[in-house]
Amino acid sequence: MIGVRPTAKPSIAHGMRLQWEPAQAAHVLLYPEGMVQLNESAGAIMSRCDGVRTVADIVADLERTYSTSGLTDDVHAFVELAVERRWLELRE
Amino acid sequence: MSVGPPLWLLAELTYRCPLHCVFCSNPTEFAATGAELATADWLRVLREARALGAVQLGLSGGEPLARDDLEPIIAAAHSLGYYINLITSGVGMTEERIRAFKAAGLDHIQLSFQDSSRELNDFLSSTRTFELKSRVAALIRQYEYPMVLNVVLHRLNIDHVDEILAMAERIGAEYVELANTQYYGWAWLNRDHLLPTRAQLERAEAAAQRVRARLGSRMQIFFVVPDYFETRPKACMNGLGSVFLAVTPDGTALPCHAARMLPGLTFPNVLESDLRSIWYESEAFNRFRGEGWMKEPCRSCPERHKDHGGCRCQAFLLTGDAANTDPVCDLSPHHHLVTEAVARAERAAAAAGNGTPSAGPGTPAVVSRPHELVFRDHRISIAVEHGSGATAGGQARGES
C-alpha cells in the first residue's frame, strides 16, 4: 500500500475525539461542528489508534480479536483514507 | 415513524451581544423574550439532552462570553461527554478565560470576522472589534484549540474572498466557513441589501476553489451555498425534529434556532417540561416530522426523502404558510418570489455600482448608504416587536 508503513503509529488527529455513543450504538468521531458515525470495522480500527501501537500491531490485534487473517490491506487502506481526511495522524 | 434521538444541542445562552451585525440570525424580537436561564437550569438541560443522546454541543448566543458562568457550563458539559463548540465574536475573551475554558474541557472555538478589512468588519458589526478579534485568534492558536474562522458572506464583502482566505491562512485557521447569509432574523430585514449577484457568487466560489487547490487539506474551506441561487432546497436541519435541538436564552426549546417564528405552534420551555417529553411528545417537535404534513408538490415528489421539503421558516417567511414547499425549489409555485428577490438584488447592485470585480473593501457605495441597513439593536428590536419600527418593519413587510 502506498503511504502507510506497517511501523507507523496512528493516533486520533488534533481536535478530533473518538468515543462510543450508546444512543447511536456506534463509535463516533467528533470534530469542530461535525460528527462521523463509524461503522463497526472503522470503529474497531480507530479505537486502537492510540499513538503507541503500530499499524502492524493493530492488524495483528484485529486478526486475533476477530479470529481471522488477511486484514492488512483493509486496515492500510482505511488508515490511508483516515489520514487523508485528517481523522488520524501518523508518527513514524 | 421512528423518531431518533437529538444529536446536536444548540445552547443559545444569551441574546446579549456587543455587536450589531446586519445579518444576525437572532429573532428580530429578541428584546421581548423572557429572563435568561440560570446556571443550574442550563446544567439540567445539558444532563437531560446528553441522556437522550446529544453529543455535539454549541454554546452560542448572542455572544456567549457575555455569560459569566461559561466556565462551569463547559466543565459540566465536558464531564458529560459532549464535544463542545464555542461560537463567538471574540468580544469578552481574555487570556485568563481562554485558559480556564481549556482546563474545563472546551474542545473548539469558532471565531467570526465580518470581513478581512478593519474598515468593513467594524462597519458591518457597528463596533470597533477588528483588532480585538485578531488578538483572540492569536490566543486560540496559543492555547491549541482547533480554530474555525467563520465569515458570513453577502453583497458587501463577497468580493473579498481572496483577502478573507489570506487572513484565515495568516491567523492559522484550520477550517474556514464562508457562510453565505441565510435570510432569517435581521438578515431577512436587510435581505435586499445583502443578497449578492450571481456574478459575485460565481467569482467567490472560484476564488475559494483556487485556494483549496493550493492549500490542500491544510486548511479546509467550506463554502455554504446561498440557497436563493439554487433550484432545490437545502435539507434544512435534516428535517425538523430529526437531529437538532435548540434551547433559547429563556429556555424555549426549538427544533431549529429560527423556528420560533412559525405560527400556530406553542414551543415548550425547559422550565416547564423535561427534554425527553419535549423531544418525543410535544406538538411543536412533532408537527413537521416525517412527511405527513407536506403539501404538493412535495407530497408526491421523489426527492422529498432527500430534502424534506426544505426549510419551514423560509416557506413561512416567503409564502405565509410553513407547510408549503420551500420556494427555493423551482417546482414550487412560489419560486418566483426567490428569483424576483435575486433580480432585485442584481438591479440594486448595478445601481449602486458594486457587485463589480473592482469593488474593494469599504466601497463608498456601501458606506455612504448605511441608513438603509438595519443594525441589530436592542431598541430597534423593541420597535419591531411593537410594530412601530420605522425602518425595520417597513422593509420586512413591504416586499414579498
Coordinates of C-alpha atoms in Angstrom, one line a residue:
Chain A
M1 CA 0.0 0.0 0.0
I2 CA 1.2 3.5 -0.8
G3 CA 1.9 5.9 2.0
V4 CA 1.3 3.9 5.2
R5 CA 4.2 1.9 6.7
P6 CA 3.5 -1.0 9.0
T7 CA 5.7 0.7 11.6
A8 CA 3.7 3.9 11.6
K9 CA 1.9 4.8 14.8
P10 CA -1.6 6.3 14.1
S11 CA -3.4 8.5 16.6
I12 CA -6.6 10.4 16.6
A13 CA -5.8 13.8 15.0
H14 CA -5.6 17.0 16.9
G15 CA -9.0 18.5 17.7
M16 CA -10.8 15.2 17.0
R17 CA -12.3 12.9 19.5
L18 CA -13.4 9.3 19.2
Q19 CA -16.0 8.0 21.6
W20 CA -18.6 5.2 21.9
E21 CA -22.1 6.6 21.8
P22 CA -24.7 4.2 23.3
A23 CA -27.6 6.3 21.7
Q24 CA -26.2 5.6 18.2
A25 CA -24.8 2.2 19.1
A26 CA -21.6 3.2 17.3
H27 CA -18.2 4.8 17.7
V28 CA -18.4 8.4 16.5
L29 CA -15.7 10.8 15.6
L30 CA -16.3 14.3 16.8
Y31 CA -14.7 17.4 15.4
P32 CA -15.5 21.1 15.2
E33 CA -19.2 21.3 14.4
G34 CA -19.3 17.8 12.9
M35 CA -19.6 14.2 13.6
V36 CA -19.0 11.0 11.7
Q37 CA -20.7 7.8 12.7
L38 CA -18.3 5.0 12.1
N39 CA -19.3 1.5 11.0
E40 CA -18.1 -1.4 13.1
S41 CA -14.8 -2.1 11.3
A42 CA -13.8 1.6 11.2
G43 CA -14.7 1.9 14.9
A44 CA -12.6 -1.2 15.6
I45 CA -9.6 0.2 13.8
M46 CA -9.8 3.7 15.1
S47 CA -10.4 2.8 18.7
R48 CA -6.9 1.0 18.5
C49 CA -5.2 4.1 17.2
D50 CA -3.6 5.3 20.4
G51 CA -0.3 6.6 19.1
V52 CA 1.5 3.7 20.8
R53 CA 0.6 0.8 18.6
T54 CA 1.9 0.5 15.1
V55 CA -0.3 -0.3 12.1
A56 CA 1.2 -3.8 12.2
D57 CA 0.2 -4.2 15.9
I58 CA -3.3 -3.1 15.1
V59 CA -3.6 -5.6 12.2
A60 CA -2.4 -8.4 14.5
D61 CA -4.7 -7.4 17.3
L62 CA -7.8 -7.2 15.0
E63 CA -6.9 -10.6 13.4
R64 CA -6.6 -12.1 16.9
T65 CA -9.8 -10.4 18.2
Y66 CA -11.9 -11.5 15.2
S67 CA -10.2 -14.8 14.6
T68 CA -9.4 -14.0 11.1
S69 CA -6.5 -13.2 8.8
G70 CA -5.6 -11.1 5.8
L71 CA -6.7 -7.8 7.2
T72 CA -3.5 -5.9 6.3
D73 CA -4.8 -4.4 3.1
D74 CA -8.1 -3.3 4.5
V75 CA -6.5 -1.7 7.5
H76 CA -3.8 0.1 5.5
A77 CA -6.5 1.3 3.1
F78 CA -8.6 2.7 5.9
V79 CA -5.7 4.3 7.7
E80 CA -4.7 6.0 4.5
L81 CA -8.2 7.3 3.9
A82 CA -8.5 8.5 7.5
V83 CA -5.1 10.3 7.3
E84 CA -6.3 12.0 4.1
R85 CA -9.5 13.1 5.9
R86 CA -7.5 14.3 8.8
W87 CA -9.1 11.9 11.2
L88 CA -5.8 10.2 12.0
E89 CA -2.2 11.5 12.3
L90 CA 0.8 9.2 11.7
R91 CA 4.0 9.1 13.6
E92 CA 6.8 7.1 12.1
Chain B
M1 CA -42.3 6.6 12.0
S2 CA -39.5 6.0 14.4
V3 CA -38.0 9.2 16.0
G4 CA -34.3 9.2 16.6
P5 CA -32.5 11.0 19.4
P6 CA -31.3 14.6 19.2
L7 CA -27.6 14.6 18.3
W8 CA -27.0 18.3 18.4
L9 CA -27.8 20.7 21.2
L10 CA -27.5 24.3 20.5
A11 CA -27.5 26.3 23.7
E12 CA -28.2 29.9 23.0
L13 CA -27.1 31.1 26.3
T14 CA -27.9 34.8 25.9
Y15 CA -29.2 37.3 23.3
R16 CA -26.9 39.9 24.8
C17 CA -24.3 40.9 22.2
P18 CA -22.0 43.8 21.9
L19 CA -22.1 43.6 18.1
H20 CA -24.9 44.9 15.9
C21 CA -24.5 42.7 12.8
V22 CA -26.8 43.4 9.9
F23 CA -27.1 39.7 9.1
C24 CA -27.6 38.4 12.6
S25 CA -29.8 35.3 12.7
N26 CA -31.3 36.0 16.2
P27 CA -35.0 36.8 16.1
T28 CA -35.7 40.4 15.5
E29 CA -38.0 40.4 18.5
F30 CA -35.2 39.1 20.9
A31 CA -35.7 42.0 23.3
A32 CA -39.1 40.8 24.1
T33 CA -38.1 37.3 25.3
G34 CA -38.0 36.2 28.9
A35 CA -35.3 36.2 31.5
E36 CA -32.2 34.2 30.9
L37 CA -32.0 30.7 32.4
A38 CA -29.9 30.3 35.5
T39 CA -26.7 28.2 35.6
A40 CA -28.5 25.4 37.3
D41 CA -31.1 25.3 34.6
W42 CA -28.5 25.0 31.9
L43 CA -26.7 22.2 33.8
R44 CA -30.0 20.3 33.9
V45 CA -30.6 20.9 30.2
L46 CA -27.2 19.6 29.5
R47 CA -27.8 16.4 31.5
E48 CA -31.2 15.8 30.0
A49 CA -30.1 16.3 26.4
R50 CA -27.0 14.1 26.9
A51 CA -29.2 11.4 28.4
L52 CA -31.3 11.5 25.2
G53 CA -28.1 11.1 23.0
A54 CA -27.0 14.7 22.2
V55 CA -23.2 14.7 21.8
Q56 CA -22.4 17.9 19.8
L57 CA -22.9 21.0 21.9
G58 CA -22.9 24.5 20.5
L59 CA -22.5 27.3 23.0
S60 CA -23.9 30.3 21.2
G61 CA -25.9 33.4 21.6
G62 CA -25.9 36.4 21.2
E63 CA -22.4 36.5 22.5
P64 CA -21.9 33.6 24.9
L65 CA -18.9 35.3 26.5
A66 CA -21.5 37.8 28.0
R67 CA -22.4 35.0 30.4
D68 CA -20.0 34.8 33.4
D69 CA -20.9 31.2 34.1
L70 CA -19.4 29.7 30.9
E71 CA -16.6 28.0 32.9
P72 CA -18.9 25.9 35.0
I73 CA -21.2 25.2 32.0
I74 CA -18.2 24.0 30.0
A75 CA -16.9 21.9 32.8
A76 CA -20.2 20.2 33.3
A77 CA -20.7 19.6 29.6
H78 CA -17.2 18.1 29.3
S79 CA -17.8 15.7 32.2
L80 CA -21.0 14.6 30.5
G81 CA -19.0 13.7 27.3
Y82 CA -20.1 16.4 24.9
Y83 CA -17.9 17.7 22.2
I84 CA -18.1 21.4 23.0
N85 CA -18.0 24.2 20.4
L86 CA -17.9 27.8 21.5
I87 CA -19.3 30.1 18.8
T88 CA -18.1 33.6 19.5
S89 CA -17.4 37.0 18.1
G90 CA -14.4 37.1 20.4
V91 CA -15.6 40.1 22.3
G92 CA -15.1 39.4 26.0
M93 CA -12.4 36.8 25.5
T94 CA -9.3 37.2 27.8
E95 CA -6.3 35.1 28.2
E96 CA -7.5 34.2 31.7
R97 CA -10.8 32.9 30.4
I98 CA -9.4 31.0 27.4
R99 CA -7.0 29.2 29.8
A100 CA -9.9 28.4 32.1
F101 CA -12.0 27.1 29.2
K102 CA -9.2 24.8 28.2
A103 CA -8.9 23.5 31.7
A104 CA -12.7 23.0 31.8
G105 CA -12.6 20.9 28.6
L106 CA -13.7 23.2 25.8
D107 CA -12.9 21.4 22.5
H108 CA -13.1 24.1 19.8
I109 CA -13.7 27.8 19.2
Q110 CA -15.4 29.2 16.2
L111 CA -14.4 32.8 15.8
S112 CA -16.4 35.2 13.5
F113 CA -15.0 38.0 11.5
Q114 CA -17.2 40.2 9.4
D115 CA -14.5 40.9 6.8
S116 CA -10.8 40.8 6.1
S117 CA -10.6 44.6 6.4
R118 CA -10.8 46.5 9.6
E119 CA -13.0 49.1 7.9
L120 CA -15.8 46.8 6.7
N121 CA -15.6 44.5 9.7
D122 CA -16.2 47.4 12.0
F123 CA -18.9 48.9 9.8
L124 CA -20.9 45.7 9.4
S125 CA -20.8 45.0 13.2
S126 CA -21.1 48.6 14.0
T127 CA -18.3 48.2 16.5
R128 CA -14.5 48.6 16.6
T129 CA -13.7 45.0 17.0
F130 CA -11.2 44.0 14.2
E131 CA -8.0 44.3 16.3
L132 CA -9.6 42.6 19.2
K133 CA -10.7 39.6 17.0
S134 CA -7.2 39.4 15.7
R135 CA -5.8 39.2 19.2
V136 CA -8.4 36.5 20.1
A137 CA -7.3 34.5 17.0
A138 CA -3.7 34.5 18.3
L139 CA -4.9 33.3 21.8
I140 CA -6.9 30.5 20.2
R141 CA -3.7 29.3 18.5
Q142 CA -1.6 29.8 21.6
Y143 CA -3.9 27.6 23.6
E144 CA -4.0 25.0 20.8
Y145 CA -7.7 24.9 20.1
P146 CA -8.8 23.9 16.7
M147 CA -9.9 27.1 15.1
V148 CA -12.8 27.6 12.7
L149 CA -12.9 31.0 11.2
N150 CA -16.5 32.0 10.2
V151 CA -17.2 34.8 7.9
V152 CA -20.8 35.5 6.8
L153 CA -20.8 36.5 3.1
H154 CA -23.1 38.9 1.4
R155 CA -23.1 41.6 -1.3
L156 CA -20.9 43.9 0.7
N157 CA -18.0 41.5 1.4
I158 CA -18.3 38.6 -1.0
D159 CA -15.8 40.2 -3.4
H160 CA -13.1 39.9 -0.7
V161 CA -12.9 36.1 -0.5
D162 CA -9.3 36.1 -1.6
E163 CA -8.4 38.5 1.2
I164 CA -10.5 36.7 3.7
L165 CA -8.8 33.4 3.0
A166 CA -5.4 35.1 3.1
M167 CA -6.3 36.4 6.5
A168 CA -7.5 32.9 7.6
E169 CA -4.2 31.4 6.5
R170 CA -2.3 34.2 8.4
I171 CA -4.1 33.6 11.6
G172 CA -3.8 29.8 11.4
A173 CA -7.4 28.8 11.0
E174 CA -7.8 25.0 10.3
Y175 CA -11.3 25.4 9.0
V176 CA -13.0 28.3 7.3
E177 CA -16.7 28.7 6.9
L178 CA -17.6 31.1 4.1
A179 CA -21.2 31.2 5.1
N180 CA -23.4 32.9 2.6
T181 CA -26.1 34.7 4.5
Q182 CA -29.3 32.8 5.2
Y183 CA -32.2 35.2 5.2
Y184 CA -33.8 35.0 8.7
G185 CA -33.9 37.4 11.6
W186 CA -32.0 40.6 11.0
A187 CA -30.7 39.3 7.7
W188 CA -34.3 39.0 6.5
L189 CA -34.9 42.7 7.2
N190 CA -31.8 43.5 5.2
R191 CA -32.2 41.0 2.5
D192 CA -32.4 43.3 -0.4
H193 CA -29.1 45.0 0.6
L194 CA -27.3 41.7 1.4
L195 CA -28.2 39.4 -1.5
P196 CA -25.2 39.2 -3.8
T197 CA -25.4 39.0 -7.5
R198 CA -24.9 35.7 -9.3
A199 CA -21.7 37.0 -10.9
Q200 CA -20.3 37.9 -7.4
L201 CA -21.2 34.4 -6.2
E202 CA -19.5 32.6 -9.0
R203 CA -16.3 34.7 -8.6
A204 CA -16.3 34.0 -4.8
E205 CA -16.8 30.3 -5.3
A206 CA -14.0 30.2 -7.9
A207 CA -11.7 32.1 -5.6
A208 CA -12.4 29.6 -2.8
Q209 CA -11.7 26.7 -5.2
R210 CA -8.3 28.2 -6.2
V211 CA -7.2 28.5 -2.5
R212 CA -8.5 25.0 -1.8
A213 CA -6.4 23.6 -4.7
R214 CA -3.3 25.5 -3.4
L215 CA -3.6 24.5 0.3
G216 CA -5.0 21.0 0.0
S217 CA -6.1 19.6 3.4
R218 CA -4.0 22.2 5.4
M219 CA -7.0 24.5 5.7
Q220 CA -10.5 23.2 5.0
I221 CA -12.8 25.6 3.3
F222 CA -16.5 25.2 3.5
F223 CA -18.5 27.4 1.1
V224 CA -22.0 27.3 2.4
V225 CA -24.3 27.6 -0.5
P226 CA -26.7 30.5 -0.6
D227 CA -29.9 28.8 -1.3
Y228 CA -31.6 31.7 -3.1
F229 CA -29.5 30.8 -6.1
E230 CA -30.4 27.1 -6.1
T231 CA -33.2 25.2 -7.7
R232 CA -33.6 22.7 -5.0
P233 CA -33.9 23.5 -1.3
K234 CA -31.4 22.6 1.5
A235 CA -32.3 19.6 3.7
C236 CA -32.8 22.1 6.5
M237 CA -31.9 20.6 9.9
N238 CA -32.1 17.2 8.2
G239 CA -35.9 17.7 8.7
L240 CA -37.3 19.4 11.8
G241 CA -37.2 17.3 14.9
S242 CA -34.7 14.9 13.3
V243 CA -31.3 15.5 15.0
F244 CA -31.3 19.2 16.1
L245 CA -32.5 20.7 19.4
A246 CA -32.0 24.4 20.2
V247 CA -32.7 26.0 23.6
T248 CA -33.0 29.8 23.6
P249 CA -31.8 32.1 26.4
D250 CA -35.2 32.0 28.2
G251 CA -35.5 28.2 28.0
T252 CA -37.7 27.8 24.9
A253 CA -37.0 24.6 23.1
L254 CA -37.0 24.8 19.3
P255 CA -36.4 22.3 16.5
C256 CA -34.4 25.0 14.8
H257 CA -33.0 28.2 16.2
A258 CA -35.2 30.2 13.8
A259 CA -38.4 28.2 14.4
R260 CA -39.9 30.5 17.0
M261 CA -41.3 32.5 14.0
L262 CA -43.5 29.6 12.9
P263 CA -47.2 30.4 13.6
G264 CA -49.7 28.1 15.3
L265 CA -47.1 26.3 17.4
T266 CA -46.5 26.6 21.1
F267 CA -42.9 25.9 21.8
P268 CA -42.3 24.2 25.2
N269 CA -40.0 25.6 27.8
V270 CA -37.4 23.6 29.6
L271 CA -38.5 25.2 32.9
E272 CA -41.9 23.5 32.5
S273 CA -41.1 20.2 30.8
D274 CA -38.2 17.8 30.7
L275 CA -36.4 17.4 27.4
R276 CA -37.5 13.8 26.8
S277 CA -41.2 14.8 26.7
I278 CA -40.3 17.9 24.7
W279 CA -38.4 16.0 22.1
Y280 CA -40.6 13.0 21.7
E281 CA -44.1 14.2 22.7
S282 CA -44.6 17.9 22.1
E283 CA -46.7 19.1 19.2
A284 CA -44.0 21.6 18.4
F285 CA -41.4 19.0 17.7
N286 CA -43.8 16.5 16.0
R287 CA -45.6 18.8 13.7
F288 CA -43.1 18.8 10.9
R289 CA -41.6 15.3 11.5
G290 CA -41.9 12.8 8.7
E291 CA -43.8 13.7 5.5
G292 CA -47.5 13.7 6.6
W293 CA -47.6 17.5 6.8
M294 CA -46.4 18.0 3.3
K295 CA -48.4 19.7 0.5
E296 CA -47.9 19.4 -3.2
P297 CA -45.5 19.5 -5.0
C298 CA -43.6 17.9 -2.1
R299 CA -46.2 15.3 -1.2
S300 CA -45.7 13.3 -4.4
C301 CA -42.1 14.3 -5.1
P302 CA -39.5 11.6 -5.3
E303 CA -36.9 14.0 -3.8
R304 CA -38.9 14.6 -0.6
H305 CA -36.9 11.9 1.3
K306 CA -33.7 13.8 0.4
D307 CA -34.6 17.5 1.2
H308 CA -37.6 17.0 3.5
G309 CA -39.3 19.9 1.6
G310 CA -36.6 22.4 2.5
C311 CA -36.8 25.0 5.2
R312 CA -40.1 25.5 7.1
C313 CA -39.1 29.0 8.2
Q314 CA -38.3 30.0 4.7
A315 CA -41.6 28.6 3.4
F316 CA -43.4 30.7 6.1
L317 CA -41.4 33.9 5.5
L318 CA -41.8 33.9 1.8
T319 CA -45.3 32.3 1.3
G320 CA -47.0 32.8 4.7
D321 CA -47.6 29.0 5.1
A322 CA -44.9 26.9 6.8
A323 CA -46.2 23.7 5.3
N324 CA -45.6 24.9 1.7
T325 CA -42.7 23.8 -0.3
D326 CA -39.6 25.9 0.3
P327 CA -39.8 28.4 -2.6
V328 CA -36.2 27.9 -3.3
C329 CA -37.4 24.8 -5.1
D330 CA -38.2 25.5 -8.8
L331 CA -41.1 23.1 -8.6
S332 CA -42.7 25.4 -6.0
P333 CA -45.5 27.7 -7.4
H334 CA -43.9 30.4 -5.3
H335 CA -40.4 30.0 -6.7
H336 CA -40.8 33.4 -8.5
L337 CA -40.6 35.1 -5.0
V338 CA -37.0 33.9 -4.8
T339 CA -36.0 34.7 -8.4
E340 CA -37.6 38.2 -8.1
A341 CA -35.5 38.9 -4.9
V342 CA -32.4 37.9 -6.8
A343 CA -33.4 40.1 -9.7
R344 CA -34.0 43.0 -7.4
A345 CA -30.5 42.4 -5.9
E346 CA -29.0 42.5 -9.4
R347 CA -30.7 45.8 -10.1
A348 CA -29.7 47.3 -6.8
A349 CA -26.1 46.2 -7.2
A350 CA -26.0 47.7 -10.7
A351 CA -27.5 50.9 -9.5
A352 CA -25.1 51.2 -6.6
G353 CA -22.1 50.4 -8.7
N354 CA -21.0 47.5 -6.5
G355 CA -21.1 43.9 -7.4
T356 CA -18.3 44.5 -9.9
P357 CA -14.9 43.0 -9.7
S358 CA -13.4 46.3 -8.9
A359 CA -15.4 46.8 -5.8
G360 CA -12.8 46.9 -3.0
P361 CA -13.0 46.9 0.8
G362 CA -15.2 49.7 2.2
T363 CA -16.5 50.7 -1.2
P364 CA -18.0 54.2 -0.9
A365 CA -21.3 52.8 -2.3
V366 CA -21.6 50.7 0.8
V367 CA -20.6 53.2 3.5
S368 CA -22.4 56.1 2.0
R369 CA -25.8 54.5 2.5
P370 CA -25.7 53.0 5.9
H371 CA -29.1 54.3 6.7
E372 CA -30.6 51.6 4.5
L373 CA -29.3 48.8 6.6
V374 CA -30.9 47.8 9.9
F375 CA -28.3 47.0 12.5
R376 CA -29.2 44.5 15.2
D377 CA -30.0 46.6 18.2
H378 CA -32.0 46.3 21.4
R379 CA -34.0 49.5 20.8
I380 CA -34.9 48.5 17.2
S381 CA -35.8 45.0 18.4
I382 CA -38.4 46.5 20.8
A383 CA -39.7 48.7 18.0
V384 CA -40.0 45.7 15.6
E385 CA -41.8 43.7 18.3
H386 CA -44.4 46.5 18.8
G387 CA -44.8 47.1 15.1
S388 CA -43.7 50.7 15.3
G389 CA -40.3 50.3 13.8
A390 CA -40.0 52.8 11.0
T391 CA -37.1 51.3 9.2
A392 CA -37.2 47.7 10.2
G393 CA -40.9 47.0 10.0
G394 CA -41.4 48.7 6.7
Q395 CA -38.6 46.8 5.0
A396 CA -39.6 43.5 6.5
R397 CA -43.1 43.5 5.3
G398 CA -43.0 45.6 2.2
E399 CA -41.5 43.2 -0.3
S400 CA -42.9 39.8 -0.6

